Coordinates of C-alpha atoms in Angstrom, one line a residue:
M1118 CA -2.4 -2.3 -23.6
A1119 CA -4.6 -1.7 -20.6
K1120 CA -6.9 -4.5 -19.6
L1121 CA -10.5 -3.4 -18.8
N1122 CA -12.4 -5.6 -16.5
S1123 CA -16.0 -5.3 -15.1
R1124 CA -15.9 -8.3 -12.9
V1125 CA -16.6 -7.7 -9.3
G1126 CA -13.4 -7.3 -7.9
R1127 CA -9.8 -6.3 -8.0
R1128 CA -10.2 -3.1 -6.2
G1129 CA -12.5 -0.4 -5.7
F1130 CA -13.8 2.6 -4.1
L1131 CA -16.4 5.1 -4.1
A1132 CA -17.4 8.7 -4.0
T1133 CA -20.1 11.1 -4.7
T1134 CA -20.8 13.9 -7.1
A1135 CA -21.1 17.4 -6.0
A1136 CA -24.4 17.8 -7.8
A1137 CA -25.9 14.8 -6.1
A1138 CA -24.7 16.0 -2.7
V1139 CA -26.4 19.3 -3.2
L1140 CA -29.6 17.6 -4.4
A1141 CA -29.6 15.3 -1.4
G1142 CA -29.2 18.2 0.9
T1143 CA -32.0 20.1 -0.8
L1144 CA -34.4 17.1 -0.5
G1145 CA -33.3 16.3 3.1
V1146 CA -32.4 12.7 2.3
P1147 CA -28.9 11.0 2.5
A1148 CA -27.0 10.8 -0.8
F1149 CA -26.7 7.4 -2.3
A1150 CA -28.6 5.8 0.6
A1151 CA -30.1 2.9 -1.4
E1152 CA -28.1 2.4 -4.6
P1153 CA -24.5 1.1 -4.7
I1154 CA -22.0 3.7 -5.8
R1155 CA -20.4 3.2 -9.2
V1156 CA -16.6 2.9 -8.8
A1157 CA -13.8 2.5 -11.3
G1158 CA -10.2 1.5 -10.5
I1159 CA -7.2 2.3 -12.7
Y1160 CA -3.9 0.5 -11.9
T1161 CA -0.5 0.6 -13.6
V1162 CA 0.4 -2.9 -12.5
P1163 CA -1.4 -6.3 -12.4
V1164 CA -4.0 -6.5 -9.6
E1165 CA -2.0 -9.4 -8.1
Q1166 CA 0.8 -6.9 -7.2
Q1167 CA 1.1 -6.5 -3.4
W1168 CA 0.0 -2.9 -3.0
V1169 CA -2.9 -3.0 -5.4
S1170 CA -4.1 -6.4 -4.1
R1171 CA -4.9 -4.8 -0.7
I1172 CA -7.2 -2.2 -2.4
H1173 CA -8.9 -5.1 -4.2
K1174 CA -9.5 -7.0 -1.0
A1175 CA -11.2 -4.0 0.6
A1176 CA -13.2 -3.3 -2.5
M1177 CA -14.5 -6.8 -2.6
T1178 CA -15.6 -6.5 1.0
A1179 CA -17.4 -3.3 0.2
Q1180 CA -19.0 -4.9 -2.9
T1181 CA -20.2 -7.9 -0.8
R1182 CA -21.8 -5.4 1.6
G1183 CA -23.6 -3.9 -1.4
D1184 CA -22.0 -0.5 -1.1
I1185 CA -20.3 -0.3 -4.5
E1186 CA -20.5 -1.5 -8.1
Y1187 CA -16.9 -2.0 -9.4
V1188 CA -15.0 -2.0 -12.7
Y1189 CA -11.3 -1.7 -13.2
S1190 CA -8.4 -1.6 -15.6
E1191 CA -4.9 -3.0 -14.9
N1192 CA -1.5 -2.6 -16.6
V1193 CA -2.3 0.9 -17.7
S1194 CA 0.8 2.7 -18.7
N1195 CA 1.6 6.2 -17.3
T1196 CA 1.3 7.6 -20.8
D1197 CA -2.2 6.2 -21.2
Y1198 CA -3.4 6.9 -17.7
A1199 CA -5.2 10.2 -18.5
R1200 CA -7.1 8.7 -21.4
V1201 CA -8.4 5.8 -19.3
L1202 CA -9.3 8.3 -16.5
R1203 CA -11.4 10.2 -19.0
E1204 CA -13.1 7.1 -20.3
Y1205 CA -14.2 6.1 -16.9
A1206 CA -15.3 9.7 -16.0
E1207 CA -17.4 9.8 -19.2
A1208 CA -18.9 6.3 -18.4
G1209 CA -20.8 7.7 -15.4
N1210 CA -18.7 6.5 -12.5
T1211 CA -19.1 8.6 -9.4
L1212 CA -15.7 7.8 -7.9
I1213 CA -12.4 6.8 -9.6
I1214 CA -9.6 5.3 -7.6
G1215 CA -6.1 4.4 -8.6
E1216 CA -2.4 5.2 -8.2
V1217 CA -0.9 8.2 -10.0
F1218 CA 2.7 8.1 -8.8
G1219 CA 3.9 8.4 -12.4
A1220 CA 1.1 10.5 -13.7
E1221 CA 0.4 13.1 -11.0
Q1222 CA -0.1 16.2 -13.2
E1223 CA -2.1 14.5 -15.9
A1224 CA -4.5 12.9 -13.3
R1225 CA -5.1 16.2 -11.6
E1226 CA -5.8 17.9 -14.9
V1227 CA -8.5 15.3 -15.7
A1228 CA -10.0 15.6 -12.2
A1229 CA -10.3 19.4 -12.8
D1230 CA -12.3 18.7 -15.9
Y1231 CA -14.8 16.5 -14.0
P1232 CA -15.6 18.4 -10.8
E1233 CA -18.8 16.3 -10.3
I1234 CA -16.7 13.1 -9.9
A1235 CA -14.7 12.1 -6.9
F1236 CA -11.1 11.0 -7.3
L1237 CA -9.2 9.1 -4.6
M1238 CA -5.6 8.4 -5.7
G1239 CA -2.5 6.9 -4.3
S1240 CA 0.0 9.7 -4.5
S1241 CA 3.3 10.9 -3.2
F1242 CA 1.9 14.4 -3.0
K1243 CA -0.8 16.1 -0.8
E1244 CA -4.3 17.2 -1.6
D1245 CA -4.9 20.7 -3.1
A1246 CA -7.8 22.7 -1.8
A1247 CA -8.1 24.3 -5.2
L1248 CA -9.1 20.8 -6.6
P1249 CA -11.8 19.8 -4.1
N1250 CA -12.8 16.5 -5.8
F1251 CA -9.3 15.0 -5.7
A1252 CA -8.2 13.3 -2.4
V1253 CA -5.0 11.3 -1.9
F1254 CA -3.9 8.3 0.1
D1255 CA -0.8 6.1 0.6
N1256 CA 0.1 3.1 2.7
Y1257 CA 1.5 4.6 5.8
I1258 CA 2.3 1.3 7.4
Q1259 CA 5.5 2.4 9.1
D1260 CA 4.2 1.2 12.5
A1261 CA 4.1 -2.5 11.5
S1262 CA 7.3 -2.0 9.4
Y1263 CA 9.1 -0.9 12.6
L1264 CA 7.9 -3.9 14.5
S1265 CA 8.9 -6.3 11.7
G1266 CA 12.4 -4.7 11.8
I1267 CA 12.7 -5.6 15.5
I1268 CA 12.1 -9.2 14.6
A1269 CA 14.5 -9.1 11.7
G1270 CA 17.2 -7.6 13.8
S1271 CA 16.9 -10.4 16.3
M1272 CA 16.9 -13.2 13.7
S1273 CA 19.9 -12.1 11.6
K1274 CA 23.0 -13.9 12.7
S1275 CA 25.3 -12.2 10.3
G1276 CA 24.1 -8.7 11.2
N1277 CA 23.8 -8.0 7.5
I1278 CA 20.3 -7.3 6.1
G1279 CA 19.4 -6.8 2.5
M1280 CA 16.6 -4.5 1.3
V1281 CA 15.2 -4.6 -2.2
G1282 CA 12.7 -1.9 -3.2
G1283 CA 10.9 -0.8 -6.3
F1284 CA 11.6 2.9 -6.6
P1285 CA 13.0 5.3 -3.9
I1286 CA 9.7 7.3 -3.5
P1287 CA 8.2 8.3 -0.2
E1288 CA 5.8 5.4 0.2
V1289 CA 8.8 2.9 -0.1
N1290 CA 11.4 5.1 1.7
R1291 CA 9.3 5.6 4.9
L1292 CA 8.7 1.8 5.3
M1293 CA 12.4 1.0 4.7
H1294 CA 13.5 3.6 7.3
A1295 CA 11.0 2.4 9.8
F1296 CA 12.2 -1.2 9.3
M1297 CA 15.8 -0.2 9.7
A1298 CA 15.0 1.8 12.8
G1299 CA 13.3 -1.3 14.4
A1300 CA 16.2 -3.6 13.4
T1301 CA 18.8 -1.1 14.8
E1302 CA 16.9 -0.8 18.1
M1303 CA 17.2 -4.6 18.5
N1304 CA 20.8 -4.7 17.3
P1305 CA 22.7 -1.4 17.0
D1306 CA 25.4 -3.1 15.0
I1307 CA 23.1 -4.2 12.1
K1308 CA 24.4 -3.2 8.6
F1309 CA 22.1 -2.8 5.6
Q1310 CA 22.4 -3.3 1.8
V1311 CA 19.8 -1.2 0.0
S1312 CA 18.9 -1.4 -3.6
F1313 CA 16.0 -0.3 -5.9
I1314 CA 15.2 -2.2 -9.1
G1315 CA 13.4 0.6 -11.0
S1316 CA 10.1 -1.3 -11.4
W1317 CA 7.0 -2.0 -9.4
F1318 CA 6.6 -5.5 -10.9
D1319 CA 9.8 -7.3 -12.1
P1320 CA 10.2 -10.4 -9.9
P1321 CA 13.2 -11.7 -11.9
K1322 CA 15.1 -8.5 -11.4
A1323 CA 14.2 -8.4 -7.7
K1324 CA 15.3 -12.0 -7.3
E1325 CA 18.7 -11.3 -9.0
T1326 CA 19.3 -8.3 -6.8
A1327 CA 18.5 -10.3 -3.7
F1328 CA 20.9 -13.1 -4.9
A1329 CA 23.7 -10.5 -5.1
M1330 CA 23.0 -9.3 -1.6
I1331 CA 23.1 -12.9 -0.3
E1332 CA 26.5 -13.3 -2.0
N1333 CA 27.6 -10.2 -0.2
G1334 CA 26.7 -11.7 3.2
T1335 CA 23.1 -11.0 4.0
D1336 CA 21.1 -13.7 5.8
M1337 CA 17.9 -11.6 6.1
L1338 CA 16.0 -9.9 3.3
Y1339 CA 13.4 -7.2 3.4
A1340 CA 11.0 -8.2 0.5
E1341 CA 9.4 -5.0 -0.5
R1342 CA 9.0 -6.5 -4.0
F1343 CA 7.9 -9.9 -5.4
G1344 CA 10.9 -12.1 -6.2
V1345 CA 12.9 -11.4 -3.1
S1346 CA 11.4 -14.2 -1.0
D1347 CA 12.0 -16.6 -3.9
A1348 CA 15.7 -15.8 -3.7
A1349 CA 15.7 -16.2 0.0
K1350 CA 14.0 -19.5 -0.2
E1351 CA 16.4 -20.8 -2.8
K1352 CA 19.5 -19.8 -0.8
G1353 CA 18.2 -20.8 2.6
V1354 CA 18.0 -17.3 4.2
L1355 CA 15.2 -15.5 5.9
A1356 CA 12.9 -12.7 4.7
I1357 CA 10.4 -10.2 6.0
G1358 CA 7.3 -9.5 4.0
N1359 CA 5.7 -6.2 3.1
V1360 CA 2.0 -5.2 2.6
I1361 CA 0.8 -8.8 2.3
D1362 CA 1.4 -12.0 4.2
T1363 CA 3.1 -14.6 2.0
Q1364 CA 4.2 -17.0 4.8
S1365 CA 1.9 -19.7 3.5
E1366 CA 3.9 -19.7 0.3
Y1367 CA 7.3 -19.5 2.1
P1368 CA 6.7 -21.3 5.4
E1369 CA 10.4 -21.7 6.1
T1370 CA 11.5 -18.3 4.8
V1371 CA 9.1 -15.4 5.7
V1372 CA 9.4 -14.8 9.4
A1373 CA 7.0 -11.8 9.7
S1374 CA 5.2 -9.2 7.5
A1375 CA 3.9 -5.7 7.9
I1376 CA 0.3 -5.9 6.6
W1377 CA -1.6 -3.1 5.0
N1378 CA -5.3 -3.1 5.6
F1379 CA -7.1 -0.7 3.2
E1380 CA -10.5 -1.2 4.7
P1381 CA -10.3 1.8 7.1
T1382 CA -9.4 4.0 4.2
L1383 CA -12.2 2.7 2.0
D1384 CA -14.8 2.7 4.7
K1385 CA -14.0 6.3 5.5
A1386 CA -14.5 7.2 1.9
I1387 CA -17.7 5.3 1.7
A1388 CA -19.0 7.3 4.7
E1389 CA -18.0 10.6 3.2
V1390 CA -19.6 9.7 -0.1
Q1391 CA -22.8 8.6 1.4
S1392 CA -23.0 11.8 3.5
G1393 CA -22.2 14.0 0.5
T1394 CA -19.0 15.3 2.3
F1395 CA -16.3 13.9 0.1
K1396 CA -13.6 16.5 -0.4
A1397 CA -9.9 17.0 -1.0
A1398 CA -8.1 15.4 1.9
D1399 CA -5.2 13.1 2.9
Y1400 CA -6.5 9.7 3.7
G1401 CA -3.0 8.4 4.6
V1402 CA -3.8 8.5 8.3
Y1403 CA -6.2 5.6 8.0
S1404 CA -3.3 3.3 7.3
F1405 CA -1.8 4.0 10.7
M1406 CA -1.9 1.1 13.3
K1407 CA -4.2 3.1 15.6
E1408 CA -6.8 3.2 12.8
G1409 CA -6.5 -0.5 12.1
G1410 CA -4.7 0.2 8.8
T1411 CA -1.7 -1.9 9.5
V1412 CA -0.9 -5.0 11.6
L1413 CA 2.0 -7.3 12.1
A1414 CA 1.2 -10.7 10.7
P1415 CA 1.1 -13.7 13.0
L1416 CA 4.4 -15.5 13.3
G1417 CA 2.8 -18.7 12.2
T1418 CA 5.5 -21.3 11.4
F1419 CA 8.1 -19.1 13.2
E1420 CA 6.1 -19.2 16.5
G1421 CA 8.6 -20.1 19.2
K1422 CA 11.6 -19.4 16.9
V1423 CA 11.9 -15.6 17.5
P1424 CA 13.9 -14.6 20.6
Q1425 CA 11.8 -13.7 23.5
A1426 CA 13.6 -10.4 24.0
A1427 CA 12.4 -9.3 20.5
L1428 CA 8.9 -10.4 21.2
D1429 CA 8.9 -8.4 24.5
L1430 CA 10.1 -5.3 22.6
V1431 CA 7.5 -5.8 19.9
N1432 CA 4.7 -6.0 22.5
K1433 CA 6.0 -3.0 24.3
R1434 CA 6.3 -0.8 21.3
Q1435 CA 3.0 -1.9 19.8
A1436 CA 1.2 -1.0 23.0
E1437 CA 3.0 2.4 23.0
I1438 CA 2.1 3.0 19.4
M1439 CA -1.6 2.3 20.1
S1440 CA -1.6 4.6 23.1
G1441 CA 0.4 7.3 21.4
D1442 CA 3.3 7.1 23.7
F1443 CA 5.6 6.0 20.9
V1444 CA 5.5 7.5 17.4
V1445 CA 7.4 5.8 14.5
D1446 CA 9.3 8.4 12.5
V1447 CA 8.0 9.1 9.0
N1448 CA 11.1 9.6 7.0
D1449 CA 10.5 9.9 3.3
T1450 CA 14.1 10.5 2.2
E1451 CA 15.9 7.8 0.2
P1452 CA 17.6 5.3 2.4
S1453 CA 21.2 4.1 1.7
S1454 CA 23.4 1.2 2.4
S1455 CA 25.5 1.3 5.6

């Protein structure tokens, strides 16, 4: 059963209604200039889950600024998603945000019924001009994933890296491919074990999958899911984090992490809402490193332990990414073991 929560916090967003935008233009005043925007978040996983937690962090920042008022529901099943969407639409929220990877068609049908409400949804698909109030986003953090792969390639002594993901959908696939490309650039002989657990939040299953990879020779794990770093810690191997930085919890295990900063995406939406120009668009670009949407976490406890050759390559590639001289490939196809 979905959990509804009106506390300030676990993610948020905002948007404007078409009617309000027209009215603002007519009166010659900016839309929503004074009052916070009412935002509802709908999530299929607990808000502690990596991906969703980053949206929550950005929403909390926006709420602290006074830009939004925020309510949310977590653990909403895909079969119940449309119903909860409609409830929040009827409740007077001006923007609804969430992730519709398993409920794409249903979510778009609801959005079509409420053209005065803005929808910004994590999605594997693109925006549709025929549905002008439905925008999409995703965590395009392949830039930092590539850099973390360089570090992983330099730290693996066995040349065998295990990768545990949730589902082989574009948002996961592209990060894995970028990581693999970085590791291979550092060590062309690297081999990969790739597996998907069929869940966004099943730490025990992810942990067991990682154990199997360690038994099969890996000494470095790509922790796309919770549970992988626990296995690495127990078996004394290393791990690379994804989306969030968990090194404080695994100081001898997590070497580096590709961090997703949702603030640029959210701030862009805030600006569009306040100006009355929110429309169907792909917000994915605001997750790129050049936009501040992704960074490589500090090495922290692994400072001085990563080979200098890897650090030099990371610095070189990062500068080239920022200047546009190096572009990390966005490969959404399902990766496989080598």
